[in-house]
Amino acid sequence: MEETETTALDLRDDGARLLLREADGSGGTKETPVHAVPCFPWSQRNAFVSLRDEKGKELRMIEDLDRVPEATRQLIESHLSRRLFVPRITAVRSITMDAELFRWDAETDAGPRVFVTLRNEYPRSLGDGRMLVKDVCNDLYLIENPATLDARSRRLLWIYLD
Amino acid sequence: MKSAPSTTGPIESLLGQPETLPAAAAEAIARLLPNEPIRVFALADLDVRRRFSPTWLAVTDAHVVLAAPKDGAAAGGSASDWGTTAFPIGEIESIETFDGIACCWMTLLAAEKRPLATVQYTRRQGRAIGNVQFAAEQIRKRQKEANGGAALAGNLDPRNDYQEAVLKSVKEAQASLLTQKMGILLRLLSYMRPHKKAVAIGFTMSVLMTLAVLIPPYLTRLLVDNILRPVERGSLAAPEAFRWLWMTIGALAAMLALGEVMSFVRLRVMAIVGEKISMKLREDVYGHMQKLSLAFFGSRPTGTLVTRVSSDTDRLWDFITFGFIDMVMAGFQILGVAVALVLQDWSLALAVLAPVPIMIAMFYVFGERLQVLFLRIWRKWSSMTAVLSDVIPGIRVVKAFAQEDHEVQRFNEKNLAVEQEAEILHREWTRFWPRVMMLMHTCTLLVWVIGAPRVLRHMQSGGAEGMPLGIFLAFVGYMWLFWEPVQRLGMMSRAINRVTTSASRVFEVLDTVPTIANKPDAAATPPLEGRVAFDNVTFSYDGVRNVLRNVTFDVTPGEMIGLVGPSGGGKTTLVNLICRFYDVKDGTIRIDGRDVRDLDIGSLRRQIGVVLQEPYLFHGTVAENIAYGSHGASRRDVIEAARAANAHEFICGFPDGYETVVGERGQTLSGGERQRISIARAILHSPRILILDEATSSVDTETEKKIQEALKRLVSGRTTFAIAHRLSTLSAANRLFVLEAGRLIEHGTHAELLAKPDGLYAKLHKTQMELHATIAV
């Protein structure tokens, strides 16, 4: 594994992927497509971001994204935000039983969403008050802070709250 | 298939997304590519800013088309509201997909990996998007082969493909649970059916007891109005009065005695029936659990499963023995007393009965609330037991890291959570109860307010008007008999809710359908030769990430195959599929030329032997552990097997020999000893197909040699799949399969694979040789 070398990080975006430019050892440069993978996606997305090539080999480890030059940081963050995107539930309009499944009608920060969960699959608590709902398609929905939701949503969710 | 836009289908109602490609979008695509029908389409439901917004992807015979509503235009509308972009398939060099936490994306790449377009979507679209990718790749392949112009095989129904792909997860989830129309309590009662006679006795006794309870207040009335008052007024002679008096007392005594006997019979009968029913439930739950697939156990903490079989079923005993009949009896008593009250004096009866509907409503609302509370407690409780079943098997690690205090604290936190939750519950019902009592007391007071003046008037008027004292006394007596079952029902609502929570946990297990099940026409698997063939097998545990991709091979009977490759490559998954612990996602696995899904699971697995890296020994003697799975093996067979496994020597060294009791998980034995016992188990089992999962990875060299010898005896003549990290242990293998990232990338003999200079096996071999050399120095 290479040393953390955040200042010498030469990244660009070709419209779909991140490309890491490095010396190829013979005087020239080569560009490798990389993925930015945070080690702690749920609790600390700005720290310990691993840059890996397409085979999953780590090329760089960024310990603190805030210490990376602004332009590069924005580039990495835009890629992270796609990888880490989880719709946040801002209101629950209804949870109804439908054919042994729970049908949720919710409002999220990405727009309204209807999804179904298994009757026996409870939202997972992330331990810091956040709750993660998984639907039958394995899609995830985050409830950031149940206490700030409106009364109706809280009443519907109360059965799951910790 | 005719489209009916007015009715909403399951995709619309359950997932809130269109049932099909909107007509306007289809028209917009048709305008762009007039002569190319759409072959496959899918929805990418996230836009560039990752908001839920539709972008439709369609594949025609020569293009991949994206269609999204233009800025400001509402989805739907007319064709001109849709912006479309088409990419000639000939230009698309490759299509790559990626998975984020909740967002997936697909990029179309031109030559030199120049990105053409990226769409983002959620997992629910994954299958449909996969269809689009597959179709585009197929068309591209054909174009290359036929030098352009080849169309995809006709007869495609894009709408149906899309709907099937989107609904697959929902349908699987629905299929995983049997639909139960019956209410939980009714279902519980259905367990009483085999005990009809006993339940009937219990019932009859309860009804009779209720009637017996109704008599005493009536006797009071007789005593006062027909004996005491007439004697006071002098209208009844003393000897006559005494005769009546003793008869009344005798009747009371007889009623009380009868009541005692009936209550005894009822309790005895129902306690036994209750125990039988909870035994039957435990039997059913455990029996059904054993049938469930590995995936079921993987997704649930052991603790909650233990709770369901043990304490949840026990709680049901309480209900069946006392709760159920008590409930019915209380109902009877309320009805009976209500009738008696009306017969005594209807106007007073109204005062008592008026608040009953209010109470029923209160109980109902309260019951709903309790249901939620009990579910919450149950969750806290199982999270507490989960800590136990997680930590106790790992107690050595806890002690080795001196984490006892930490573990105690972790448990206490969960324990506290249970207590706090229960506190909420108790606060709720203790708040509820006084309200019910207050209502009752108000009624009592009302009866006195209305009744007592009437008794007084009756006395003043010498019986001309008002109410005789006896009736009033009887009435008051009945009133208490009325409140008593109401109170009992109220108390019971807590117990009943607790029972329904437990019962629903138990039934949840019973309602889970095993994902791996015999086909109805599965015949017992005949003795196997041991030919194993994979044909284009793709598998995924979660339906999203493929752990095996397009694996194809053919293994002849008796061949030994070494499975090598980096961890996470899919080696263990491959052997899991041979055992049919899971079913393939695509492709087929054939054993002796028959699809494993057509074979009877039980008789298939009886012919497969497994030796695991961490052999699991059950609590019992060494001999029992060796004979596990081979019932009826003689002692000689056991010793022969132990000998072949190089285990006989050390077993004879134990003071108790083959009758040495090994603790749970065999903790009293060393790793090498456990391993050899599990090899002896496999030898005795004498399977046609043998699976060795890193059987020698955790022992010293000397022991490894002994185990190797034992394995050599075990392997001979059987089709064997051996997983090993140390390549040296695979020297006996006929062929080696190299798995990387779910693909079978190389296969052949040791020599053949070494001959490939840049092959993965050659590289692995070189690294291990170097490592050995370093250790040797």
mmCIF file with all atom_site columns, C-alpha atoms in Angstrom, chain B residues 600-759:
data_model
loop_
_atom_site.group_PDB
_atom_site.id
_atom_site.type_symbol
_atom_site.label_atom_id
_atom_site.label_alt_id
_atom_site.label_comp_id
_atom_site.label_asym_id
_atom_site.label_entity_id
_atom_site.label_seq_id
_atom_site.pdbx_PDB_ins_code
_atom_site.Cartn_x
_atom_site.Cartn_y
_atom_site.Cartn_z
_atom_site.occupancy
_atom_site.B_iso_or_equiv
_atom_site.pdbx_formal_charge
_atom_site.auth_seq_id
_atom_site.auth_comp_id
_atom_site.auth_asym_id
_atom_site.auth_atom_id
_atom_site.pdbx_PDB_model_num
ATOM 1   C CA . ASP B 1 600 ? -35.244 -35.305 -3.556  1.00 0.00 ? 600 ASP B CA 1
ATOM 2   C CA . ILE B 1 601 ? -33.209 -33.069 -1.249  1.00 0.00 ? 601 ILE B CA 1
ATOM 3   C CA . GLY B 1 602 ? -33.000 -35.493 1.651   1.00 0.00 ? 602 GLY B CA 1
ATOM 4   C CA . SER B 1 603 ? -31.773 -38.460 -0.339  1.00 0.00 ? 603 SER B CA 1
ATOM 5   C CA . LEU B 1 604 ? -29.431 -36.201 -2.325  1.00 0.00 ? 604 LEU B CA 1
ATOM 6   C CA . ARG B 1 605 ? -27.777 -34.822 0.800   1.00 0.00 ? 605 ARG B CA 1
ATOM 7   C CA . ARG B 1 606 ? -27.499 -38.246 2.354   1.00 0.00 ? 606 ARG B CA 1
ATOM 8   C CA . GLN B 1 607 ? -25.159 -39.080 -0.499  1.00 0.00 ? 607 GLN B CA 1
ATOM 9   C CA . ILE B 1 608 ? -23.041 -36.000 -0.015  1.00 0.00 ? 608 ILE B CA 1
ATOM 10  C CA . GLY B 1 609 ? -20.465 -35.847 2.746   1.00 0.00 ? 609 GLY B CA 1
ATOM 11  C CA . VAL B 1 610 ? -18.957 -32.662 4.104   1.00 0.00 ? 610 VAL B CA 1
ATOM 12  C CA . VAL B 1 611 ? -15.811 -32.089 6.146   1.00 0.00 ? 611 VAL B CA 1
ATOM 13  C CA . LEU B 1 612 ? -15.623 -28.482 7.219   1.00 0.00 ? 612 LEU B CA 1
ATOM 14  C CA . GLN B 1 613 ? -12.788 -26.268 8.343   1.00 0.00 ? 613 GLN B CA 1
ATOM 15  C CA . GLU B 1 614 ? -14.495 -25.880 11.712  1.00 0.00 ? 614 GLU B CA 1
ATOM 16  C CA . PRO B 1 615 ? -15.954 -29.303 12.351  1.00 0.00 ? 615 PRO B CA 1
ATOM 17  C CA . TYR B 1 616 ? -19.079 -29.092 14.448  1.00 0.00 ? 616 TYR B CA 1
ATOM 18  C CA . LEU B 1 617 ? -19.424 -31.756 17.115  1.00 0.00 ? 617 LEU B CA 1
ATOM 19  C CA . PHE B 1 618 ? -22.648 -32.097 19.053  1.00 0.00 ? 618 PHE B CA 1
ATOM 20  C CA . HIS B 1 619 ? -22.996 -32.688 22.755  1.00 0.00 ? 619 HIS B CA 1
ATOM 21  C CA . GLY B 1 620 ? -22.695 -36.469 23.110  1.00 0.00 ? 620 GLY B CA 1
ATOM 22  C CA . THR B 1 621 ? -20.140 -39.246 23.024  1.00 0.00 ? 621 THR B CA 1
ATOM 23  C CA . VAL B 1 622 ? -17.387 -39.588 20.446  1.00 0.00 ? 622 VAL B CA 1
ATOM 24  C CA . ALA B 1 623 ? -19.128 -42.673 19.062  1.00 0.00 ? 623 ALA B CA 1
ATOM 25  C CA . GLU B 1 624 ? -22.414 -40.811 18.681  1.00 0.00 ? 624 GLU B CA 1
ATOM 26  C CA . ASN B 1 625 ? -20.662 -38.005 16.881  1.00 0.00 ? 625 ASN B CA 1
ATOM 27  C CA . ILE B 1 626 ? -18.989 -40.390 14.456  1.00 0.00 ? 626 ILE B CA 1
ATOM 28  C CA . ALA B 1 627 ? -22.287 -42.157 13.797  1.00 0.00 ? 627 ALA B CA 1
ATOM 29  C CA . TYR B 1 628 ? -24.123 -38.845 13.263  1.00 0.00 ? 628 TYR B CA 1
ATOM 30  C CA . GLY B 1 629 ? -25.980 -39.198 9.992   1.00 0.00 ? 629 GLY B CA 1
ATOM 31  C CA . SER B 1 630 ? -25.418 -42.953 9.798   1.00 0.00 ? 630 SER B CA 1
ATOM 32  C CA . HIS B 1 631 ? -28.034 -44.365 12.095  1.00 0.00 ? 631 HIS B CA 1
ATOM 33  C CA . GLY B 1 632 ? -27.746 -48.024 12.770  1.00 0.00 ? 632 GLY B CA 1
ATOM 34  C CA . ALA B 1 633 ? -23.980 -48.182 12.266  1.00 0.00 ? 633 ALA B CA 1
ATOM 35  C CA . SER B 1 634 ? -22.479 -50.974 14.314  1.00 0.00 ? 634 SER B CA 1
ATOM 36  C CA . ARG B 1 635 ? -19.720 -50.410 16.844  1.00 0.00 ? 635 ARG B CA 1
ATOM 37  C CA . ARG B 1 636 ? -17.317 -52.211 14.550  1.00 0.00 ? 636 ARG B CA 1
ATOM 38  C CA . ASP B 1 637 ? -18.196 -49.800 11.719  1.00 0.00 ? 637 ASP B CA 1
ATOM 39  C CA . VAL B 1 638 ? -17.553 -46.857 14.024  1.00 0.00 ? 638 VAL B CA 1
ATOM 40  C CA . ILE B 1 639 ? -14.146 -48.173 15.021  1.00 0.00 ? 639 ILE B CA 1
ATOM 41  C CA . GLU B 1 640 ? -13.245 -48.993 11.406  1.00 0.00 ? 640 GLU B CA 1
ATOM 42  C CA . ALA B 1 641 ? -14.159 -45.487 10.372  1.00 0.00 ? 641 ALA B CA 1
ATOM 43  C CA . ALA B 1 642 ? -12.156 -43.999 13.236  1.00 0.00 ? 642 ALA B CA 1
ATOM 44  C CA . ARG B 1 643 ? -9.202  -46.141 12.261  1.00 0.00 ? 643 ARG B CA 1
ATOM 45  C CA . ALA B 1 644 ? -9.390  -45.021 8.646   1.00 0.00 ? 644 ALA B CA 1
ATOM 46  C CA . ALA B 1 645 ? -9.525  -41.455 9.888   1.00 0.00 ? 645 ALA B CA 1
ATOM 47  C CA . ASN B 1 646 ? -6.406  -41.903 12.039  1.00 0.00 ? 646 ASN B CA 1
ATOM 48  C CA . ALA B 1 647 ? -8.592  -41.159 15.052  1.00 0.00 ? 647 ALA B CA 1
ATOM 49  C CA . HIS B 1 648 ? -8.688  -44.561 16.671  1.00 0.00 ? 648 HIS B CA 1
ATOM 50  C CA . GLU B 1 649 ? -5.337  -44.095 18.420  1.00 0.00 ? 649 GLU B CA 1
ATOM 51  C CA . PHE B 1 650 ? -6.170  -40.933 20.288  1.00 0.00 ? 650 PHE B CA 1
ATOM 52  C CA . ILE B 1 651 ? -9.745  -41.951 21.043  1.00 0.00 ? 651 ILE B CA 1
ATOM 53  C CA . CYS B 1 652 ? -8.431  -45.105 22.774  1.00 0.00 ? 652 CYS B CA 1
ATOM 54  C CA . GLY B 1 653 ? -6.132  -42.838 24.739  1.00 0.00 ? 653 GLY B CA 1
ATOM 55  C CA . PHE B 1 654 ? -9.146  -41.207 26.465  1.00 0.00 ? 654 PHE B CA 1
ATOM 56  C CA . PRO B 1 655 ? -10.086 -42.853 29.754  1.00 0.00 ? 655 PRO B CA 1
ATOM 57  C CA . ASP B 1 656 ? -13.670 -43.181 28.529  1.00 0.00 ? 656 ASP B CA 1
ATOM 58  C CA . GLY B 1 657 ? -12.658 -44.337 25.043  1.00 0.00 ? 657 GLY B CA 1
ATOM 59  C CA . TYR B 1 658 ? -15.441 -43.987 22.487  1.00 0.00 ? 658 TYR B CA 1
ATOM 60  C CA . GLU B 1 659 ? -17.799 -43.040 25.277  1.00 0.00 ? 659 GLU B CA 1
ATOM 61  C CA . THR B 1 660 ? -15.932 -39.847 26.053  1.00 0.00 ? 660 THR B CA 1
ATOM 62  C CA . VAL B 1 661 ? -18.485 -37.079 26.184  1.00 0.00 ? 661 VAL B CA 1
ATOM 63  C CA . VAL B 1 662 ? -17.519 -34.099 24.097  1.00 0.00 ? 662 VAL B CA 1
ATOM 64  C CA . GLY B 1 663 ? -19.072 -30.845 25.200  1.00 0.00 ? 663 GLY B CA 1
ATOM 65  C CA . GLU B 1 664 ? -21.089 -28.574 22.988  1.00 0.00 ? 664 GLU B CA 1
ATOM 66  C CA . ARG B 1 665 ? -19.147 -27.824 19.830  1.00 0.00 ? 665 ARG B CA 1
ATOM 67  C CA . GLY B 1 666 ? -16.551 -30.346 21.021  1.00 0.00 ? 666 GLY B CA 1
ATOM 68  C CA . GLN B 1 667 ? -14.659 -27.823 23.109  1.00 0.00 ? 667 GLN B CA 1
ATOM 69  C CA . THR B 1 668 ? -12.831 -30.464 25.097  1.00 0.00 ? 668 THR B CA 1
ATOM 70  C CA . LEU B 1 669 ? -10.964 -31.744 22.033  1.00 0.00 ? 669 LEU B CA 1
ATOM 71  C CA . SER B 1 670 ? -8.113  -30.217 20.076  1.00 0.00 ? 670 SER B CA 1
ATOM 72  C CA . GLY B 1 671 ? -8.667  -28.894 16.570  1.00 0.00 ? 671 GLY B CA 1
ATOM 73  C CA . GLY B 1 672 ? -6.899  -31.833 14.912  1.00 0.00 ? 672 GLY B CA 1
ATOM 74  C CA . GLU B 1 673 ? -8.885  -34.317 16.990  1.00 0.00 ? 673 GLU B CA 1
ATOM 75  C CA . ARG B 1 674 ? -12.168 -32.713 16.126  1.00 0.00 ? 674 ARG B CA 1
ATOM 76  C CA . GLN B 1 675 ? -11.162 -32.710 12.487  1.00 0.00 ? 675 GLN B CA 1
ATOM 77  C CA . ARG B 1 676 ? -10.351 -36.410 12.472  1.00 0.00 ? 676 ARG B CA 1
ATOM 78  C CA . ILE B 1 677 ? -13.618 -37.249 14.196  1.00 0.00 ? 677 ILE B CA 1
ATOM 79  C CA . SER B 1 678 ? -15.462 -35.342 11.514  1.00 0.00 ? 678 SER B CA 1
ATOM 80  C CA . ILE B 1 679 ? -13.488 -37.235 8.852   1.00 0.00 ? 679 ILE B CA 1
ATOM 81  C CA . ALA B 1 680 ? -14.456 -40.505 10.528  1.00 0.00 ? 680 ALA B CA 1
ATOM 82  C CA . ARG B 1 681 ? -18.040 -39.262 10.398  1.00 0.00 ? 681 ARG B CA 1
ATOM 83  C CA . ALA B 1 682 ? -17.735 -38.689 6.667   1.00 0.00 ? 682 ALA B CA 1
ATOM 84  C CA . ILE B 1 683 ? -16.058 -42.082 6.112   1.00 0.00 ? 683 ILE B CA 1
ATOM 85  C CA . LEU B 1 684 ? -18.833 -43.873 7.955   1.00 0.00 ? 684 LEU B CA 1
ATOM 86  C CA . HIS B 1 685 ? -21.434 -41.865 6.066   1.00 0.00 ? 685 HIS B CA 1
ATOM 87  C CA . SER B 1 686 ? -19.741 -43.141 2.879   1.00 0.00 ? 686 SER B CA 1
ATOM 88  C CA . PRO B 1 687 ? -20.994 -40.450 0.526   1.00 0.00 ? 687 PRO B CA 1
ATOM 89  C CA . ARG B 1 688 ? -20.754 -40.585 -3.265  1.00 0.00 ? 688 ARG B CA 1
ATOM 90  C CA . ILE B 1 689 ? -19.831 -36.933 -3.405  1.00 0.00 ? 689 ILE B CA 1
ATOM 91  C CA . LEU B 1 690 ? -17.431 -35.528 -0.888  1.00 0.00 ? 690 LEU B CA 1
ATOM 92  C CA . ILE B 1 691 ? -16.791 -31.928 0.005   1.00 0.00 ? 691 ILE B CA 1
ATOM 93  C CA . LEU B 1 692 ? -13.681 -30.918 1.916   1.00 0.00 ? 692 LEU B CA 1
ATOM 94  C CA . ASP B 1 693 ? -13.848 -27.283 2.932   1.00 0.00 ? 693 ASP B CA 1
ATOM 95  C CA . GLU B 1 694 ? -10.353 -26.291 4.053   1.00 0.00 ? 694 GLU B CA 1
ATOM 96  C CA . ALA B 1 695 ? -10.222 -29.449 6.073   1.00 0.00 ? 695 ALA B CA 1
ATOM 97  C CA . THR B 1 696 ? -6.550  -29.100 6.992   1.00 0.00 ? 696 THR B CA 1
ATOM 98  C CA . SER B 1 697 ? -6.107  -25.392 7.426   1.00 0.00 ? 697 SER B CA 1
ATOM 99  C CA . SER B 1 698 ? -5.953  -25.109 11.186  1.00 0.00 ? 698 SER B CA 1
ATOM 100 C CA . VAL B 1 699 ? -3.629  -27.858 12.400  1.00 0.00 ? 699 VAL B CA 1
ATOM 101 C CA . ASP B 1 700 ? 0.091   -28.418 12.828  1.00 0.00 ? 700 ASP B CA 1
ATOM 102 C CA . THR B 1 701 ? 2.210   -30.221 10.225  1.00 0.00 ? 701 THR B CA 1
ATOM 103 C CA . GLU B 1 702 ? 2.356   -33.531 12.079  1.00 0.00 ? 702 GLU B CA 1
ATOM 104 C CA . THR B 1 703 ? -1.414  -33.637 12.508  1.00 0.00 ? 703 THR B CA 1
ATOM 105 C CA . GLU B 1 704 ? -1.875  -32.455 8.965   1.00 0.00 ? 704 GLU B CA 1
ATOM 106 C CA . LYS B 1 705 ? 0.071   -35.454 7.748   1.00 0.00 ? 705 LYS B CA 1
ATOM 107 C CA . LYS B 1 706 ? -2.215  -37.767 9.694   1.00 0.00 ? 706 LYS B CA 1
ATOM 108 C CA . ILE B 1 707 ? -5.269  -35.969 8.382   1.00 0.00 ? 707 ILE B CA 1
ATOM 109 C CA . GLN B 1 708 ? -3.900  -36.119 4.837   1.00 0.00 ? 708 GLN B CA 1
ATOM 110 C CA . GLU B 1 709 ? -3.501  -39.877 5.156   1.00 0.00 ? 709 GLU B CA 1
ATOM 111 C CA . ALA B 1 710 ? -7.035  -40.162 6.456   1.00 0.00 ? 710 ALA B CA 1
ATOM 112 C CA . LEU B 1 711 ? -8.372  -37.983 3.678   1.00 0.00 ? 711 LEU B CA 1
ATOM 113 C CA . LYS B 1 712 ? -6.601  -40.052 1.045   1.00 0.00 ? 712 LYS B CA 1
ATOM 114 C CA . ARG B 1 713 ? -8.518  -43.096 2.245   1.00 0.00 ? 713 ARG B CA 1
ATOM 115 C CA . LEU B 1 714 ? -11.742 -41.120 2.333   1.00 0.00 ? 714 LEU B CA 1
ATOM 116 C CA . VAL B 1 715 ? -11.362 -39.611 -1.125  1.00 0.00 ? 715 VAL B CA 1
ATOM 117 C CA . SER B 1 716 ? -10.599 -42.771 -3.079  1.00 0.00 ? 716 SER B CA 1
ATOM 118 C CA . GLY B 1 717 ? -13.397 -43.666 -5.436  1.00 0.00 ? 717 GLY B CA 1
ATOM 119 C CA . ARG B 1 718 ? -15.578 -40.679 -4.558  1.00 0.00 ? 718 ARG B CA 1
ATOM 120 C CA . THR B 1 719 ? -16.208 -37.511 -6.491  1.00 0.00 ? 719 THR B CA 1
ATOM 121 C CA . THR B 1 720 ? -14.447 -34.962 -4.341  1.00 0.00 ? 720 THR B CA 1
ATOM 122 C CA . PHE B 1 721 ? -14.421 -31.192 -4.221  1.00 0.00 ? 721 PHE B CA 1
ATOM 123 C CA . ALA B 1 722 ? -11.636 -29.948 -1.989  1.00 0.00 ? 722 ALA B CA 1
ATOM 124 C CA . ILE B 1 723 ? -11.152 -26.323 -1.094  1.00 0.00 ? 723 ILE B CA 1
ATOM 125 C CA . ALA B 1 724 ? -7.678  -25.450 0.078   1.00 0.00 ? 724 ALA B CA 1
ATOM 126 C CA . HIS B 1 725 ? -5.523  -22.419 0.417   1.00 0.00 ? 725 HIS B CA 1
ATOM 127 C CA . ARG B 1 726 ? -2.339  -24.409 0.782   1.00 0.00 ? 726 ARG B CA 1
ATOM 128 C CA . LEU B 1 727 ? -1.857  -25.713 -2.721  1.00 0.00 ? 727 LEU B CA 1
ATOM 129 C CA . SER B 1 728 ? 0.371   -28.533 -1.450  1.00 0.00 ? 728 SER B CA 1
ATOM 130 C CA . THR B 1 729 ? -2.666  -30.198 0.113   1.00 0.00 ? 729 THR B CA 1
ATOM 131 C CA . LEU B 1 730 ? -4.196  -30.587 -3.310  1.00 0.00 ? 730 LEU B CA 1
ATOM 132 C CA . SER B 1 731 ? -1.423  -32.756 -4.711  1.00 0.00 ? 731 SER B CA 1
ATOM 133 C CA . ALA B 1 732 ? -3.834  -35.678 -5.009  1.00 0.00 ? 732 ALA B CA 1
ATOM 134 C CA . ALA B 1 733 ? -6.345  -33.727 -7.067  1.00 0.00 ? 733 ALA B CA 1
ATOM 135 C CA . ASN B 1 734 ? -7.004  -34.864 -10.628 1.00 0.00 ? 734 ASN B CA 1
ATOM 136 C CA . ARG B 1 735 ? -7.867  -31.380 -11.768 1.00 0.00 ? 735 ARG B CA 1
ATOM 137 C CA . LEU B 1 736 ? -7.770  -27.920 -10.300 1.00 0.00 ? 736 LEU B CA 1
ATOM 138 C CA . PHE B 1 737 ? -10.406 -25.241 -10.768 1.00 0.00 ? 737 PHE B CA 1
ATOM 139 C CA . VAL B 1 738 ? -9.260  -21.663 -10.257 1.00 0.00 ? 738 VAL B CA 1
ATOM 140 C CA . LEU B 1 739 ? -12.079 -19.317 -9.233  1.00 0.00 ? 739 LEU B CA 1
ATOM 141 C CA . GLU B 1 740 ? -11.680 -15.567 -9.176  1.00 0.00 ? 740 GLU B CA 1
ATOM 142 C CA . ALA B 1 741 ? -14.467 -13.042 -8.610  1.00 0.00 ? 741 ALA B CA 1
ATOM 143 C CA . GLY B 1 742 ? -17.062 -15.710 -9.250  1.00 0.00 ? 742 GLY B CA 1
ATOM 144 C CA . ARG B 1 743 ? -15.659 -16.860 -12.566 1.00 0.00 ? 743 ARG B CA 1
ATOM 145 C CA . LEU B 1 744 ? -13.980 -20.162 -13.366 1.00 0.00 ? 744 LEU B CA 1
ATOM 146 C CA . ILE B 1 745 ? -10.905 -18.644 -14.956 1.00 0.00 ? 745 ILE B CA 1
ATOM 147 C CA . GLU B 1 746 ? -8.593  -21.633 -15.278 1.00 0.00 ? 746 GLU B CA 1
ATOM 148 C CA . HIS B 1 747 ? -8.906  -25.370 -14.998 1.00 0.00 ? 747 HIS B CA 1
ATOM 149 C CA . GLY B 1 748 ? -6.638  -28.298 -15.668 1.00 0.00 ? 748 GLY B CA 1
ATOM 150 C CA . THR B 1 749 ? -4.052  -30.440 -13.957 1.00 0.00 ? 749 THR B CA 1
ATOM 151 C CA . HIS B 1 750 ? -1.379  -28.970 -11.751 1.00 0.00 ? 750 HIS B CA 1
ATOM 152 C CA . ALA B 1 751 ? 1.182   -29.282 -14.568 1.00 0.00 ? 751 ALA B CA 1
ATOM 153 C CA . GLU B 1 752 ? -1.117  -27.768 -17.185 1.00 0.00 ? 752 GLU B CA 1
ATOM 154 C CA . LEU B 1 753 ? -1.869  -24.786 -15.048 1.00 0.00 ? 753 LEU B CA 1
ATOM 155 C CA . LEU B 1 754 ? 1.772   -24.223 -14.144 1.00 0.00 ? 754 LEU B CA 1
ATOM 156 C CA . ALA B 1 755 ? 2.548   -24.163 -17.839 1.00 0.00 ? 755 ALA B CA 1
ATOM 157 C CA . LYS B 1 756 ? 0.497   -20.972 -18.229 1.00 0.00 ? 756 LYS B CA 1
ATOM 158 C CA . PRO B 1 757 ? 3.120   -18.402 -17.332 1.00 0.00 ? 757 PRO B CA 1
ATOM 159 C CA . ASP B 1 758 ? 0.727   -15.535 -16.573 1.00 0.00 ? 758 ASP B CA 1
ATOM 160 C CA . GLY B 1 759 ? -2.018  -17.698 -15.152 1.00 0.00 ? 759 GLY B CA 1
#
